[in-house]
Backbone as numpy.savetxt, mean C-alpha at the origin, in Angstrom:
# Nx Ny Nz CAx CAy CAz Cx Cy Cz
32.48 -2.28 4.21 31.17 -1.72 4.56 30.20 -1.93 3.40
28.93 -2.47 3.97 27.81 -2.79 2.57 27.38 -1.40 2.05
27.40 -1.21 1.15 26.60 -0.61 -0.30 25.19 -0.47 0.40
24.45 1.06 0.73 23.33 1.20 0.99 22.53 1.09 -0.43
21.28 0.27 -0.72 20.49 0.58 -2.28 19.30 0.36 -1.55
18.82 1.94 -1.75 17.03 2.10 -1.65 17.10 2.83 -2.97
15.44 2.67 -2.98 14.42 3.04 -4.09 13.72 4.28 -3.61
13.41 5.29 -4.08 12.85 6.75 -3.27 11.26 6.09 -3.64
11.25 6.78 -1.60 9.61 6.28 -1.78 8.33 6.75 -2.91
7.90 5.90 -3.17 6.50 5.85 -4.24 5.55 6.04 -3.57
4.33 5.87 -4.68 2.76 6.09 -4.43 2.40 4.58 -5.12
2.82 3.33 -4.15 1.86 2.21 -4.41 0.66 2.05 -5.24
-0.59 2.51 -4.39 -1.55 2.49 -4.63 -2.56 3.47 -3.85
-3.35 4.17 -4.55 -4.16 5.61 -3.83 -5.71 5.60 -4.44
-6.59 5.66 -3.73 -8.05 5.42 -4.11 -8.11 7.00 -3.66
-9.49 7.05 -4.49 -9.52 8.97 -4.46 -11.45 8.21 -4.58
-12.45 9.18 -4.17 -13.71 8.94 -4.30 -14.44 10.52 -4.20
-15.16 10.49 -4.99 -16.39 11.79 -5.10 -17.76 11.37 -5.28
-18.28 12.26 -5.02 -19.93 11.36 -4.66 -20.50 12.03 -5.94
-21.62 11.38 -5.97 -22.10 11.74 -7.14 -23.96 12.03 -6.82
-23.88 13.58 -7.06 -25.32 13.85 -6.02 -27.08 13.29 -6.84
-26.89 12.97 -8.09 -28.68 12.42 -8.26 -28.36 10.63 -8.74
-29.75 10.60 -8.98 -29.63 8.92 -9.63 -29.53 9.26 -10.85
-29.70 9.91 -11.43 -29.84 9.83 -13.26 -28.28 10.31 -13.57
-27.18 10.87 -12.90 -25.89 10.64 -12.91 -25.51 9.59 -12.98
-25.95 9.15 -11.88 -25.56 8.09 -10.81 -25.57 6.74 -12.40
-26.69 6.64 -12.93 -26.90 5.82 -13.82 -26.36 6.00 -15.41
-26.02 7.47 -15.29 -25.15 8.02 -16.74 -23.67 7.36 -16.57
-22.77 7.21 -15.36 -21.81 6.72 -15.05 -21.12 5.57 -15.33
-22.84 4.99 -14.58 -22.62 3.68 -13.88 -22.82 2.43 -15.42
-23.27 3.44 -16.97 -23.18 2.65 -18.15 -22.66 3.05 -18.94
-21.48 3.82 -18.71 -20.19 4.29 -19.00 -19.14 2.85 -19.08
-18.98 2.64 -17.48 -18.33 1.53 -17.20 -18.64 0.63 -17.95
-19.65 -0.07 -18.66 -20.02 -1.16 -19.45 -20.06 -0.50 -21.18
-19.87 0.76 -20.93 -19.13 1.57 -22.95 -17.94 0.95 -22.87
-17.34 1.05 -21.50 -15.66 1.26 -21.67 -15.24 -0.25 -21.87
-16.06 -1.06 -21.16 -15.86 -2.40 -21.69 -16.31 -3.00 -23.03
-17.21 -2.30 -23.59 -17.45 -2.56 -24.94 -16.94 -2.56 -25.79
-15.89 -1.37 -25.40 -15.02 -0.50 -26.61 -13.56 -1.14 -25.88
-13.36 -2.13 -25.15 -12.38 -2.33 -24.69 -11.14 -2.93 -25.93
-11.38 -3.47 -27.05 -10.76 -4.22 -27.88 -10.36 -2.49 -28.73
-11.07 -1.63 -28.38 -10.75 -0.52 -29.52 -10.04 0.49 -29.00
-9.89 0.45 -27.47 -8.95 1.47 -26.66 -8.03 0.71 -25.89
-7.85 -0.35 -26.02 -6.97 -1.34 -25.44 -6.75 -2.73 -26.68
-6.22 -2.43 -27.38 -5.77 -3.54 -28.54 -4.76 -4.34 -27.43
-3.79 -3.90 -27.43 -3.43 -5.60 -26.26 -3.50 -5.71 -24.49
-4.63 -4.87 -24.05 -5.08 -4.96 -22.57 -6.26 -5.72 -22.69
-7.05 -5.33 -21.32 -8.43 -6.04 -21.01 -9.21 -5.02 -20.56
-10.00 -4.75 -19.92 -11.09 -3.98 -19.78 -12.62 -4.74 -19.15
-12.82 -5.39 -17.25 -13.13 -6.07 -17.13 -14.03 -5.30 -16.10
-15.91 -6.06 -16.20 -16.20 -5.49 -15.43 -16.84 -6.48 -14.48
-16.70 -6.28 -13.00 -17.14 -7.38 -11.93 -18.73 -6.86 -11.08
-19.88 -7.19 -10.82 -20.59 -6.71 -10.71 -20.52 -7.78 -8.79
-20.80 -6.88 -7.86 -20.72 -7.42 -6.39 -22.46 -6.90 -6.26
-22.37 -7.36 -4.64 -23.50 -6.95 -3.89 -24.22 -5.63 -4.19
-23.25 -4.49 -3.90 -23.09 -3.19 -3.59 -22.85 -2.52 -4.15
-21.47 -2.78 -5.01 -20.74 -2.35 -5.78 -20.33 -2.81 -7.50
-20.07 -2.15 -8.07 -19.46 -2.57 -9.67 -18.30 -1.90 -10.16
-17.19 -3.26 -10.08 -15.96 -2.11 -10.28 -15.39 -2.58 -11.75
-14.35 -1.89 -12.32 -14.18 -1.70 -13.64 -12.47 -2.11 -13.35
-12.15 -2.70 -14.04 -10.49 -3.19 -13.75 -9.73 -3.12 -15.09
-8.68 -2.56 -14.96 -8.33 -1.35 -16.26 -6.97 -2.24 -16.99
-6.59 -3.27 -17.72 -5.10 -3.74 -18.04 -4.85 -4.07 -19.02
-3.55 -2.49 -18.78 -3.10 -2.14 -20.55 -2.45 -3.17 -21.20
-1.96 -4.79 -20.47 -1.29 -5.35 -21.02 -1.55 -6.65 -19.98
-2.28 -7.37 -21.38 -2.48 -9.28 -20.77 -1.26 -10.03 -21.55
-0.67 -10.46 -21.26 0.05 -11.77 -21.60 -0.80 -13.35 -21.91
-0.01 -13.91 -22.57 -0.59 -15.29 -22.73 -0.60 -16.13 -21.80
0.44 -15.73 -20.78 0.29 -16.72 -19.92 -0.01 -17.27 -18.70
-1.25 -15.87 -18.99 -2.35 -15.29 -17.94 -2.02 -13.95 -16.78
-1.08 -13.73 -17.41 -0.15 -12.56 -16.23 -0.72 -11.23 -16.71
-1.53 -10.51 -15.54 -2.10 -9.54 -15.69 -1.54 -8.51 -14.83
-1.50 -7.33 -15.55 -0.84 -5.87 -14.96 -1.96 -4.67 -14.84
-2.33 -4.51 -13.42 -3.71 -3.68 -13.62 -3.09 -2.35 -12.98
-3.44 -1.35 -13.67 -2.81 0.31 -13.45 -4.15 0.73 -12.79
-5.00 0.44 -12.79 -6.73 1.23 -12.63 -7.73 0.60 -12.57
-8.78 1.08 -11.26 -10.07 -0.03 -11.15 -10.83 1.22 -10.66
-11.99 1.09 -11.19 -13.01 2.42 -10.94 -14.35 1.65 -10.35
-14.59 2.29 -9.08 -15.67 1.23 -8.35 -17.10 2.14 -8.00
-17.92 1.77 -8.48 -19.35 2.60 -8.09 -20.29 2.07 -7.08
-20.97 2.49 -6.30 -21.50 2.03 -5.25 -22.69 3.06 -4.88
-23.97 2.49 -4.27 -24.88 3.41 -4.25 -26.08 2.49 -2.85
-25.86 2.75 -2.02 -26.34 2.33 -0.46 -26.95 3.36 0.38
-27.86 3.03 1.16 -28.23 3.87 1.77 -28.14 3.63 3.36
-27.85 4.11 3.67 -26.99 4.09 5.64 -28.12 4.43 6.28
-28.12 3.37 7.89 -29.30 3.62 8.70 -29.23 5.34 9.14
-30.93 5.53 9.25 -30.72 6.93 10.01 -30.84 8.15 8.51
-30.44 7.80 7.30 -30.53 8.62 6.41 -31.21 8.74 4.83
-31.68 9.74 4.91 -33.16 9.69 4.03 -32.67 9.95 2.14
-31.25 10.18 2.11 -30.83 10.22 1.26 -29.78 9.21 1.03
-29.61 8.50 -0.47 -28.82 7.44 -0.40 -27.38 7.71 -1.34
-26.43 7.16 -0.25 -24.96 7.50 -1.09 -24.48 7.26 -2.43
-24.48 7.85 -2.95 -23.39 7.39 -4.03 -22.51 7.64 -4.19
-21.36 7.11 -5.11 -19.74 7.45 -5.23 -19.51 6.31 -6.83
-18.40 7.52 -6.38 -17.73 6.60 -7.78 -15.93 6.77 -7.35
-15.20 5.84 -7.13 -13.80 5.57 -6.43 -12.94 5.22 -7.60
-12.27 6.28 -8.01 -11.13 5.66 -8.78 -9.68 5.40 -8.13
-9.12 4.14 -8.47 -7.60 3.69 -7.85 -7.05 3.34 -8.70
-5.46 4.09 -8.74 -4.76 3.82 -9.23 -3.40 3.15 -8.66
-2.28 2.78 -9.50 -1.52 1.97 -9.06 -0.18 2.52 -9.70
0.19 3.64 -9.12 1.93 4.26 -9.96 2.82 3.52 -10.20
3.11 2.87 -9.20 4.40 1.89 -9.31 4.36 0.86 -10.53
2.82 0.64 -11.21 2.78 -0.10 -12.42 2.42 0.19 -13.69
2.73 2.05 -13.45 2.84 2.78 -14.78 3.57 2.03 -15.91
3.69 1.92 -16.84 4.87 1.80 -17.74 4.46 2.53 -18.60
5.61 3.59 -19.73 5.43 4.29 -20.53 4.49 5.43 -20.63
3.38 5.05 -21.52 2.63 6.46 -22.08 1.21 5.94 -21.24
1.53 4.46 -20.81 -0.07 4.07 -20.31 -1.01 4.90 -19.17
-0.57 5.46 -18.21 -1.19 6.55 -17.92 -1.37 7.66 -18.17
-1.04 8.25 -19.03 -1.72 9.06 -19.96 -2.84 9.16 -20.86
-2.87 7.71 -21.15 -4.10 6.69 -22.34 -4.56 6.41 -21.58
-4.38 6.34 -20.15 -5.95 6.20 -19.21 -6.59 7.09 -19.22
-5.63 8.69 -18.65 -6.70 9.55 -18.31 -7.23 10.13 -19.44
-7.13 9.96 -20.56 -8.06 10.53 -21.82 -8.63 9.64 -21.67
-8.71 8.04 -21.60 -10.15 7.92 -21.46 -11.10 7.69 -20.83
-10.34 8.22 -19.59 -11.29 8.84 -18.58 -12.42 9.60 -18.69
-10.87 11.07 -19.26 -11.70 12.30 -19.48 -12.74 12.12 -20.90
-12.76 10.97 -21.56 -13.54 10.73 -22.32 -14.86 10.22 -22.54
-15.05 9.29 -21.26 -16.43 8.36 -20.90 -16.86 9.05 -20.09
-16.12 9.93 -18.88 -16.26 10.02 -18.15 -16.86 12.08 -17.50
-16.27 12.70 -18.79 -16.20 13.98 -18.91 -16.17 15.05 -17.21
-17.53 14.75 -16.97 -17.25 16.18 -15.85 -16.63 15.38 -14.62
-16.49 13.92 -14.62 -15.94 12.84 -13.68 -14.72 12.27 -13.83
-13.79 13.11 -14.78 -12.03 13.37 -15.42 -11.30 13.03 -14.41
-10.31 12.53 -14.89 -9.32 12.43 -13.94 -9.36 13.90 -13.05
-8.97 14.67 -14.04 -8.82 16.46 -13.08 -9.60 16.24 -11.99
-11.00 15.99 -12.13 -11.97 15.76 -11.25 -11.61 15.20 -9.86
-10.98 14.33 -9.77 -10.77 13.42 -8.88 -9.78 14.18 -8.38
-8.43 14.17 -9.18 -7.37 14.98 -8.30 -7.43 15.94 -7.56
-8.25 17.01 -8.22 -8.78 18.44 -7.33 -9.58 18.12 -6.02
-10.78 17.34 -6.59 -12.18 17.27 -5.75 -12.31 16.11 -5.21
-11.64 15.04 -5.67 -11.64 13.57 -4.79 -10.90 13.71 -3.77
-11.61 12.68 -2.31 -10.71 12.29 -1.08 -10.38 11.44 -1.25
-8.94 11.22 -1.02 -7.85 9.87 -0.79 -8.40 9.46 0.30
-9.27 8.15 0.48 -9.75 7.21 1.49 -8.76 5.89 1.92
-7.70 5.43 0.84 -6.80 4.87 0.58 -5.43 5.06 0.07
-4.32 5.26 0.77 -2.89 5.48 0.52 -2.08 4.27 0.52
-1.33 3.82 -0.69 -0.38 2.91 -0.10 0.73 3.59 -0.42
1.89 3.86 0.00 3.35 4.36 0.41 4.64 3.49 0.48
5.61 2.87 -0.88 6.35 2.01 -0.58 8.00 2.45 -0.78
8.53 1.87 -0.01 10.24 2.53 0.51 10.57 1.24 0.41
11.33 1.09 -0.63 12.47 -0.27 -0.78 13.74 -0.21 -0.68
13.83 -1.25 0.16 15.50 -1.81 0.41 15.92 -3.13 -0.72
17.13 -2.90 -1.19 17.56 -3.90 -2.57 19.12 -4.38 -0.94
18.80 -3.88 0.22 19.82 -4.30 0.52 19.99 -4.86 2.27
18.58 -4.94 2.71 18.75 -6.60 3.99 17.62 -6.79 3.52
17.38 -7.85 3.96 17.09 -9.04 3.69 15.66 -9.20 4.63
14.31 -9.33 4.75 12.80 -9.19 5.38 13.29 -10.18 6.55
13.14 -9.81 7.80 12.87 -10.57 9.17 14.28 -10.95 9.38
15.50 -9.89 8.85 16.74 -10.21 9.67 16.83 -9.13 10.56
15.76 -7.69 10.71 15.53 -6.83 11.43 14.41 -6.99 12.46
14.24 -5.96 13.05 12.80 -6.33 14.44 11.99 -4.59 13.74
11.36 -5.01 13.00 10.40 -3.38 12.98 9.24 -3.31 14.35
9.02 -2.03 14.75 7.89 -2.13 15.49 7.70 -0.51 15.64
6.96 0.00 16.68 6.06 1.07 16.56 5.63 1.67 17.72
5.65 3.08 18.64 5.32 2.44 19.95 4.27 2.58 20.24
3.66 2.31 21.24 2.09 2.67 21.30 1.11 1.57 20.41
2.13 0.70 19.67 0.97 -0.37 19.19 1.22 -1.43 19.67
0.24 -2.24 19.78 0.40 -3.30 20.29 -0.10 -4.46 19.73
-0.33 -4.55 18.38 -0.87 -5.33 17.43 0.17 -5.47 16.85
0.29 -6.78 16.14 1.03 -6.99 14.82 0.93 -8.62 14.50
1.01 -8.59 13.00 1.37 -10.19 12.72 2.39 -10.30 11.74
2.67 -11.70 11.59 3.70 -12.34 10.64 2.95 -13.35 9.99
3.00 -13.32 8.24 1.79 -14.27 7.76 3.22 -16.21 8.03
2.77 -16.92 8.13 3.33 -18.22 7.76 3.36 -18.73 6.27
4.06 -18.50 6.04 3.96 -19.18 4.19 3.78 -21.05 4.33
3.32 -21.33 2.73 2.93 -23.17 3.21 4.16 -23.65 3.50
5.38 -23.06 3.17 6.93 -24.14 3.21 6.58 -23.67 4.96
6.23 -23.20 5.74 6.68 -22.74 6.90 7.39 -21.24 7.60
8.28 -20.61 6.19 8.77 -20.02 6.45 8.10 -18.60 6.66
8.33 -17.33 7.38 7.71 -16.45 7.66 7.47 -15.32 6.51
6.55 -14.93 6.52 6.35 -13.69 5.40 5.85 -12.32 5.60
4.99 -12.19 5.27 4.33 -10.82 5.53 4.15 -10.25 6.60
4.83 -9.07 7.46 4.82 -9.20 8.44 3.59 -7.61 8.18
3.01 -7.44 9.24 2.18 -6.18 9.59 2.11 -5.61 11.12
2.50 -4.24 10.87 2.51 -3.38 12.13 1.09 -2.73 12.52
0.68 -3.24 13.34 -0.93 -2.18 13.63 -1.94 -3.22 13.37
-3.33 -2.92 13.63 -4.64 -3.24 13.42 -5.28 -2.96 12.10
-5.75 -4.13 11.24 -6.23 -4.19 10.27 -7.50 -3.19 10.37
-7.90 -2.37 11.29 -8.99 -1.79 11.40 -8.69 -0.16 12.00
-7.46 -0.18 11.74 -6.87 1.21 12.26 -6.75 2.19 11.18
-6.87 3.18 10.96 -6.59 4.01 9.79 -5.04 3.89 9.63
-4.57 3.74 10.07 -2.96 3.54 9.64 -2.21 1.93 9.97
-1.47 1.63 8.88 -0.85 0.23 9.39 0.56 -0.01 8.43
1.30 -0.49 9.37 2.66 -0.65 8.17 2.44 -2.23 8.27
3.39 -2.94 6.47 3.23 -3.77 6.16 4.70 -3.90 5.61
5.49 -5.15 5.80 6.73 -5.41 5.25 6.88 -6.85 4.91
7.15 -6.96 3.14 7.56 -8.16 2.86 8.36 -8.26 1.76
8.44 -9.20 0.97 9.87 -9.49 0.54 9.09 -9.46 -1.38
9.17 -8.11 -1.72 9.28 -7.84 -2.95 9.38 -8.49 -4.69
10.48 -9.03 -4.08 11.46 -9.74 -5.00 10.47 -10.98 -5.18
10.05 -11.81 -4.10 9.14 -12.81 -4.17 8.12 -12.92 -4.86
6.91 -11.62 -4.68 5.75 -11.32 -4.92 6.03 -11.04 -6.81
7.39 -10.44 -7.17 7.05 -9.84 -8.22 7.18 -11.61 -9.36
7.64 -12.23 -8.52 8.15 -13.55 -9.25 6.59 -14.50 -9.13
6.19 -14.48 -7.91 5.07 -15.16 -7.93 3.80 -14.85 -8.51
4.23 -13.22 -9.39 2.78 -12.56 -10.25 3.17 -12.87 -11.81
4.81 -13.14 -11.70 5.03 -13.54 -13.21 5.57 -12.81 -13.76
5.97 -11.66 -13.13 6.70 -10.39 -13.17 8.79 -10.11 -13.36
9.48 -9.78 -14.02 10.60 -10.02 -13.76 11.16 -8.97 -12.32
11.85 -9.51 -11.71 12.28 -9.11 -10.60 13.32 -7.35 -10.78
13.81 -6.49 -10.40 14.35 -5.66 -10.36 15.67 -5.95 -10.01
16.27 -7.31 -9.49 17.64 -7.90 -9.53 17.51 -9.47 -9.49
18.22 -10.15 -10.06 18.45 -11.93 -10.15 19.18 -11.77 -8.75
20.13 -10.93 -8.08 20.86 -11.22 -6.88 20.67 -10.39 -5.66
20.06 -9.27 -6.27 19.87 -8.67 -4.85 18.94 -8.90 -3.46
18.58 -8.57 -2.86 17.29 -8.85 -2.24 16.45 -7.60 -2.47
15.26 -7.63 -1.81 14.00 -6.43 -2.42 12.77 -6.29 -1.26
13.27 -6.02 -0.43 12.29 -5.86 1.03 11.52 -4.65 0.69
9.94 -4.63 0.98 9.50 -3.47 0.29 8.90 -2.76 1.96
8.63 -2.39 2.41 8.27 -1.33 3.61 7.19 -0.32 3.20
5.89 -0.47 3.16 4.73 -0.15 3.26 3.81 0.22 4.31
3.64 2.03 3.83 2.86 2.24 5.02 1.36 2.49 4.16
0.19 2.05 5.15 -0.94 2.03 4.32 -1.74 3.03 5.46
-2.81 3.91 4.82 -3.43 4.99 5.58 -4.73 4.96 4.81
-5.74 5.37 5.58 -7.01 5.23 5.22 -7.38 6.62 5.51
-8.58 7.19 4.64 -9.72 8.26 5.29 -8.46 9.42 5.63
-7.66 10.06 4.87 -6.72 11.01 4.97 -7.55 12.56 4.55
-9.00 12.45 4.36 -9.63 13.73 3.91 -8.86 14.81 3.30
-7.91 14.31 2.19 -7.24 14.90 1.91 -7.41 15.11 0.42
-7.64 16.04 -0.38 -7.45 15.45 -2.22 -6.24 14.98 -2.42
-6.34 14.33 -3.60 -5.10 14.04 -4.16 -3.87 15.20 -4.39
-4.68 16.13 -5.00 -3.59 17.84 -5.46 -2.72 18.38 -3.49
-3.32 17.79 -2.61 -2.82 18.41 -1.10 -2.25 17.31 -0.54
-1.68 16.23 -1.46 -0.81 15.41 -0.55 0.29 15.84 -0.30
0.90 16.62 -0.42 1.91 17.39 -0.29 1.81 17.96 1.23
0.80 18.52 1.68 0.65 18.18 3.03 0.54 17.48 4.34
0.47 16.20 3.41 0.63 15.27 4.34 2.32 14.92 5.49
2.01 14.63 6.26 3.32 14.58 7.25 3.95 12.87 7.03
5.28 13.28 7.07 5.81 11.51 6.77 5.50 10.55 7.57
4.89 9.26 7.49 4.95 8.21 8.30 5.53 7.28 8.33
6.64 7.12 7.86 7.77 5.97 8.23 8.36 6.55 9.28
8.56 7.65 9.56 9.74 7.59 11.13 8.82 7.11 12.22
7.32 6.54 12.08 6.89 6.01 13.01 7.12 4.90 12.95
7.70 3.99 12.12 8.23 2.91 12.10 9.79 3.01 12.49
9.64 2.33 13.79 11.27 2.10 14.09 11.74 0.83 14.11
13.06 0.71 13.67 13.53 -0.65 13.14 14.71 -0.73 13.93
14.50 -1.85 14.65 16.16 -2.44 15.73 16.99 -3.42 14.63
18.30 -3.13 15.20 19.33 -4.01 14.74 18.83 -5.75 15.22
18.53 -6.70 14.85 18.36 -7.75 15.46 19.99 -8.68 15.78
21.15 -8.27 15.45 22.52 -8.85 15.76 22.47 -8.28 16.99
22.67 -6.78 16.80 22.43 -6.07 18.04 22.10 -6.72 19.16
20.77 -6.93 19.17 19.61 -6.57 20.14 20.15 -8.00 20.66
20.46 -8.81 19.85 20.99 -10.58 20.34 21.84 -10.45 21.62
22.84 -9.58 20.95 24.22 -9.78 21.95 23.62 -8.33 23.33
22.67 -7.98 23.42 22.72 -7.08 24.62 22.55 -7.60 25.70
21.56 -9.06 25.84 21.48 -9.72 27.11 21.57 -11.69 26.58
22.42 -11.84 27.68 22.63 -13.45 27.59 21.15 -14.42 27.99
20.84 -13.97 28.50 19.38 -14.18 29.96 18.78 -15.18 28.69
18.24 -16.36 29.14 17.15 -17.00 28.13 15.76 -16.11 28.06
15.51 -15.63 29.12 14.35 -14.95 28.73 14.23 -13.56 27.68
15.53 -12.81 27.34 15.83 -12.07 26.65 15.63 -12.42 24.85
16.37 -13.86 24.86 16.27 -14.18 23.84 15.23 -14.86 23.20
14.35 -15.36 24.53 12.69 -16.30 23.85 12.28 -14.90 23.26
12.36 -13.51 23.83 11.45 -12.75 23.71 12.22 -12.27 22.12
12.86 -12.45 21.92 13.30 -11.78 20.34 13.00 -13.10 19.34
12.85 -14.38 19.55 12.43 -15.39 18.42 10.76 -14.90 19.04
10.00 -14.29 19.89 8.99 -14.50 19.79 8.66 -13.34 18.70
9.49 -12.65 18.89 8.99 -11.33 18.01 9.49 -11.51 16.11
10.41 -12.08 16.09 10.40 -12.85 14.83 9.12 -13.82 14.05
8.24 -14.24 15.36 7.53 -15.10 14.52 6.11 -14.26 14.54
6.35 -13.37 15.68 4.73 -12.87 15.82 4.75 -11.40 15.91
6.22 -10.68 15.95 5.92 -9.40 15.77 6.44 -8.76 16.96
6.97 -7.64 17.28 7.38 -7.05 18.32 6.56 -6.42 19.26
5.45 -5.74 18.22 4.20 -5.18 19.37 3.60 -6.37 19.83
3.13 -7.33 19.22 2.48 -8.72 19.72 3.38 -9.30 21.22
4.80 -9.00 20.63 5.78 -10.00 21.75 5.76 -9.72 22.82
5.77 -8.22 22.80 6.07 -6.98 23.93 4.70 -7.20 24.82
2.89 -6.99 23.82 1.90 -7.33 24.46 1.98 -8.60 25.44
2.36 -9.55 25.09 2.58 -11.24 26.05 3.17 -10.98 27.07
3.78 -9.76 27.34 4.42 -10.28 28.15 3.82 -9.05 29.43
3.35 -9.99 30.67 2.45 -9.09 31.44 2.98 -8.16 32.35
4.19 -8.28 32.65 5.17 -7.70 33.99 5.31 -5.99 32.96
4.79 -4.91 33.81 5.26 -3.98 33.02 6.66 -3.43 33.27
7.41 -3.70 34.49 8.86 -2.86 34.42 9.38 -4.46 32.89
9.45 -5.46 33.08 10.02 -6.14 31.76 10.04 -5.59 30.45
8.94 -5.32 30.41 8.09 -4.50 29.15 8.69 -3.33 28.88
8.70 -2.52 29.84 9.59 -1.77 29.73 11.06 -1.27 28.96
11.23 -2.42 29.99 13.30 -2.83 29.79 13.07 -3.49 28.43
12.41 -3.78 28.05 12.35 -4.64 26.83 12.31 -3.28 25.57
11.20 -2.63 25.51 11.37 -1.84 24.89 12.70 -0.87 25.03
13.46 -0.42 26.06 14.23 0.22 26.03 15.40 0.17 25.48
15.86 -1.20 25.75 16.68 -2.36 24.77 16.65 -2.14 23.64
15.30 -2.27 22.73 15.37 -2.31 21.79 15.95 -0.87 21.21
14.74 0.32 21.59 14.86 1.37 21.69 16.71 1.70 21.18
17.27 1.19 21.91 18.87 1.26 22.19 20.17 0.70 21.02
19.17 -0.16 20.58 19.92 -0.89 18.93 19.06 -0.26 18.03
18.79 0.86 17.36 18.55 1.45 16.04 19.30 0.52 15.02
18.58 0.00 13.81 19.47 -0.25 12.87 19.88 1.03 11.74
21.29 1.21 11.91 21.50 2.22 11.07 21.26 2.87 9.78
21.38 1.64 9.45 20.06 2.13 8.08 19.24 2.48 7.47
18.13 2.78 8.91 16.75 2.99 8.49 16.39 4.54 8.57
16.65 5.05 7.69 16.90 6.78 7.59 15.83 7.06 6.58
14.46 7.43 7.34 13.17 8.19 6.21 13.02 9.01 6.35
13.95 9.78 7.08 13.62 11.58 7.01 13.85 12.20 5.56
15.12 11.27 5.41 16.05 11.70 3.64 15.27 11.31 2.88
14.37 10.14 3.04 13.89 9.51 1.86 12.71 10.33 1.63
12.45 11.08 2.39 10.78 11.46 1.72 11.17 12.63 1.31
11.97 13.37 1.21 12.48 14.45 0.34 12.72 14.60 -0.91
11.92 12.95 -1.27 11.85 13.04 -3.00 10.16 12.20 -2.87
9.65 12.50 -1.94 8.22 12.59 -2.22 7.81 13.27 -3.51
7.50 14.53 -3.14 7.38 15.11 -4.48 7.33 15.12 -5.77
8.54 13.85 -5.88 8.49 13.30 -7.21 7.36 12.54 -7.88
7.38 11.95 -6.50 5.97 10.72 -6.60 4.39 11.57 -7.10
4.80 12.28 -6.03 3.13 13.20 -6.60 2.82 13.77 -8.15
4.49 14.35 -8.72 4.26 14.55 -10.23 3.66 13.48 -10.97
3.95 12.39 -10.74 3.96 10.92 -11.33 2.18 10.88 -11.22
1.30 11.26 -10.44 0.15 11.27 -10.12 -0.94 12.52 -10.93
0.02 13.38 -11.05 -0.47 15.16 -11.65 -1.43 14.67 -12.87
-2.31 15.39 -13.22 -3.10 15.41 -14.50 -2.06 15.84 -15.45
């Protein structure tokens, strides 16, 4: 019997935003961001400290540690923005800080938020945690032990999904849901990504499937994620050996390579007959892969949120 190895789910990546109510704030802030890059060689001796100026927006990209050989590790990007929306006589501002836990190392988030709370004073990290809304959640649950697209993930009630094509051909990134939905799961192969950023991998032999659920507009602060309700058991995952051997029928089996290449809610959508559709889902429904147990895993949530605490 294989060796179960997960990773207790993390806090990816989490954007938190507070508005910021005059312009003469708005502009005390907004040349903060260009101190912090000034002083970047004097609060970051071997990071960067970079600022990108857009349409709309000007965001600040925070990395405690550049390499020579261009490999960059960014923990923090602080984005300001100031627009005014049809219909309203007053114009928005914000200031969005995101961070990135999973690429803590050591004392470096700590040496952020002082100098946060340093440029930044009544706009502190504290600030954000208490009084900022999480508009952005990423949520990641790793498997070191199958292998990306030897399972069928899907979801019910959706009917969207894709699988990216990599240039060799082979399949990659797969996504559950609508890029325009407040919620969407995303699953790909870890181990790859950390090699193709330049990164050393977390095993030379294992595999590293990462399972990402991403949530938007959670009106939630950061300090009340703890209230939040788990969303991986809305991701359900079939055995794909399983699901092979339940029907001989060619049409059984086009419909499981279709869902390999394009996704299960996608496969399930194609196909127009609803009792099929049905039976199709029920099938699946019927091969659980045993493995996929996130009730246990989020019972060390909690941990994750310390990792976030002021």
């Amino acid at each position: 019997m294989a060796i179960e190895i997960w990773r207790a789910i993390m806090i990816d990546r989490i954007s938190m935003s507070a508005k910021i109510g005059c312009q003469d704030l708005y502009k005390v802030l907004y040349g903060q961001l260009y101190s912090m890059r000034e002083e970047g060689k004097n609060i970051l001796p071997n990071g960067k400290i970079c600022v990108r100026h857009e349409k709309y927006t000007t965001r600040l990209d925070y990395y405690p540690v550049t390499y020579k050989q261009g490999c960059k590790r960014k923990i923090a990007d602080i984005t300001m923005g100031s627009s005014k929306l049809l219909g309203q006589k007053e114009r928005n501002r914000y200031v969005k800080l995101t961070i990135y836990p999973s690429k803590f190392e050591q004392s470096e988030f700590d040496h952020f938020k002082w100098i946060i709370d340093t440029f930044f004073q009544e706009f502190g990290y504290s600030t954000f945690y208490s009084y900022g809304k999480v508009n952005y959640l990423e949520l990641a649950y790793d498997s070191q032990s199958h292998i990306n697209h030897s399972f069928l993930p899907y979801q019910k009630y959706i009917s969207k999904s894709e699988i990216y094509t990599e240039d060799d051909g082979s399949c990659g990134t797969g996504y559950i849901g609508s890029p325009e939905s407040d919620h969407r799961f995303r699953i790909y192969d870890k181990r790859k990504k950390l090699i193709a950023d330049g990164l050393k991998p977390f095993s030379d032999v294992l595999p590293h499937t990462r399972f990402e659920s991403v949530s938007k507009k959670l009106d939630l602060s950061p300090c009340e994620l703890g209230k939040m309700c788990n969303p991986f058991p809305k991701l359900k995952v079939a055995d794909l050996g399983k699901a092979k051997a339940l029907h001989v029928d060619t049409q059984w089996q086009a419909f499981l390579v279709t869902c390999q290449f394009e996704g299960v809610p996608r496969a399930l959508h194609m196909i127009k007959e609803q009792a099929r559709r049905k039976k199709y889902i029920a099938a699946l429904n019927s091969v659980p892969a045993s493995w996929w147990k996130p009730h246990a895993a989020w019972k060390r949530f909690p941990e994750a949120l310390i990792k976030i605490a002021p």
